[in-house]
Amino acid sequence: MRRPFPGAVAVVALIVGGCATTGPAPAASPFNPTDVAWLQLVVPMTENALAAARLAPGHAASPAVRAAADSVAAPAERLLTRLKSARDRAGLPAADVHGGHRMPGMVTAADLVALRTGTGEEFDRRLVALLRAHAAQLVVLARGEQTSGGDAETRELAGEVGAEGARQEKALTGLG
């Protein structure tokens, strides 16, 4: 018997714990509760991390931090388009069911406010820490989806998201 990856347990715990308020996809759907929870979490995580990375040109002190943020933003935009498409294919609402929740890897509204008002080295440290946490959590969540997701296209997308998270972690190493 295959053991679930710990990240899969976290995704399933979100569903059981009530975070996935829209419920599972219809019974005839290839999407299972893991797919639903993963999409409902990774879409807003990516949107918020992208919003944070886009602040770097006007706030970062270090050219290296600006370059790293740019290297995060472009692929995140492409993945976000695909994540939203998968969410739509699953019939899920665009609403952020995790809004206001403090979760690993989630750049919050408060984090974005702090970044918008910050500049220089403090901005750099905060941005890099947030983007690192985001990238690390993408890897964990992607493994959970790949292990326990029901929809083959979403599992494949999770593999790409996880690979991008790993690439982002490397790009951010040694910064901030």
XYZ file of C-alpha atoms in Angstrom:
176
model
C 0.000 0.000 0.000
C 1.285 3.464 -0.905
C 1.640 5.886 1.943
C 0.401 9.404 1.273
C 2.993 12.146 1.113
C 2.768 14.401 4.221
C 1.773 17.336 2.003
C -1.206 15.317 0.801
C -2.272 14.902 4.386
C -2.098 18.687 4.825
C -4.244 19.276 1.746
C -6.804 16.715 2.880
C -6.732 18.251 6.370
C -7.706 21.595 4.841
C -10.769 19.981 3.338
C -11.757 18.110 6.468
C -11.027 21.169 8.589
C -13.517 23.264 6.657
C -11.221 25.484 4.581
C -12.594 24.159 1.301
C -15.971 25.790 1.746
C -17.200 25.127 -1.764
C -17.103 21.362 -1.248
C -15.814 18.730 -3.611
C -16.348 18.825 -7.346
C -19.411 16.966 -8.682
C -19.290 13.147 -8.547
C -18.894 12.802 -12.345
C -15.857 15.071 -12.282
C -12.299 13.734 -12.522
C -11.432 16.196 -9.739
C -11.264 14.740 -6.251
C -11.151 16.660 -2.938
C -7.346 16.892 -3.089
C -7.510 18.544 -6.514
C -10.148 20.976 -5.263
C -8.203 21.912 -2.129
C -4.934 22.207 -4.040
C -6.388 24.556 -6.642
C -8.227 26.626 -4.038
C -4.961 27.097 -2.163
C -2.313 27.370 -4.872
C -4.173 29.923 -7.021
C -4.366 32.624 -4.298
C -0.893 31.705 -3.016
C 0.510 32.322 -6.482
C -1.519 35.499 -7.012
C -0.250 36.979 -3.748
C 3.381 35.950 -4.284
C 3.213 37.459 -7.764
C 1.836 40.714 -6.329
C 4.735 40.763 -3.853
C 7.373 40.066 -6.522
C 5.984 42.858 -8.708
C 6.775 45.371 -5.945
C 10.530 44.788 -6.184
C 11.341 47.271 -8.988
C 10.118 50.230 -6.941
C 11.172 49.115 -3.470
C 14.173 46.765 -3.475
C 17.629 48.099 -2.632
C 19.545 45.254 -4.199
C 19.737 44.683 -7.941
C 20.074 40.965 -7.150
C 16.757 40.995 -5.254
C 15.088 42.858 -8.122
C 16.453 40.298 -10.601
C 15.368 37.357 -8.433
C 11.874 38.822 -8.022
C 11.674 39.261 -11.793
C 12.754 35.639 -12.288
C 9.904 34.605 -9.971
C 7.252 36.853 -11.540
C 7.393 35.819 -15.194
C 7.009 32.050 -14.638
C 4.424 32.677 -11.896
C 2.297 34.631 -14.386
C 2.369 31.743 -16.854
C 1.583 29.155 -14.177
C -1.184 31.312 -12.732
C -2.946 31.353 -16.097
C -2.827 27.557 -16.191
C -3.866 27.200 -12.549
C -6.902 29.406 -13.130
C -7.786 27.380 -16.202
C -7.648 24.165 -14.144
C -9.748 25.818 -11.430
C -12.310 26.826 -14.040
C -12.275 23.348 -15.563
C -13.033 21.980 -12.089
C -16.020 24.326 -11.853
C -14.644 26.106 -8.791
C -15.437 29.730 -7.977
C -12.750 32.378 -8.347
C -13.276 33.476 -4.730
C -10.323 33.045 -2.358
C -11.676 30.644 0.261
C -8.465 31.128 2.250
C -8.631 34.927 2.417
C -7.498 36.118 5.838
C -5.984 32.765 6.778
C -2.357 32.650 7.899
C -0.911 29.580 6.210
C 2.611 28.434 5.377
C 3.795 30.032 2.161
C 0.833 32.411 1.870
C 1.705 36.063 1.326
C -1.118 37.804 3.181
C -2.800 41.137 2.594
C -0.920 42.446 5.660
C 2.372 41.257 4.147
C 1.579 43.122 0.937
C 0.781 46.320 2.868
C 4.091 46.035 4.739
C 5.945 45.502 1.465
C 4.230 48.447 -0.225
C 5.330 50.758 2.578
C 8.837 49.325 2.856
C 11.990 50.142 0.986
C 15.633 49.266 0.976
C 17.258 46.419 2.847
C 14.245 45.785 5.099
C 12.047 45.391 2.025
C 14.621 43.042 0.507
C 14.743 40.832 3.618
C 10.957 40.703 3.925
C 10.348 40.010 0.230
C 12.971 37.289 0.002
C 11.658 35.581 3.155
C 8.086 35.638 1.841
C 9.035 34.381 -1.608
C 11.249 31.639 -0.154
C 8.439 30.429 2.110
C 6.057 30.514 -0.841
C 8.422 28.527 -3.068
C 9.069 25.905 -0.387
C 5.355 25.436 0.255
C 4.644 25.121 -3.486
C 7.003 22.149 -3.560
C 5.273 20.487 -0.585
C 1.764 21.081 -1.892
C 2.673 19.957 -5.407
C 3.921 16.631 -4.069
C 0.659 16.146 -2.205
C -1.382 16.829 -5.340
C 0.818 14.536 -7.425
C 0.393 11.746 -4.887
C -3.321 12.084 -4.124
C -4.944 14.167 -6.862
C -7.589 12.568 -9.057
C -7.328 14.655 -12.224
C -4.370 13.687 -14.416
C -3.972 17.164 -15.955
C -3.961 18.776 -12.520
C -1.386 16.273 -11.242
C 0.798 17.100 -14.259
C 0.391 20.815 -13.586
C 1.353 20.186 -9.953
C 4.606 18.651 -11.174
C 5.371 21.834 -13.087
C 4.392 24.005 -10.115
C 6.639 21.972 -7.832
C 9.555 22.216 -10.259
C 9.046 25.972 -10.486
C 8.933 26.229 -6.685
C 12.257 24.371 -6.474
C 13.746 26.667 -9.125
C 12.531 29.720 -7.217
C 14.074 28.436 -3.991
C 17.451 28.187 -5.751
C 17.073 31.666 -7.291
C 16.410 33.141 -3.848
C 19.225 31.333 -2.057
C 21.774 33.719 -0.582
C 19.583 36.802 -0.947
C 17.996 39.053 1.654
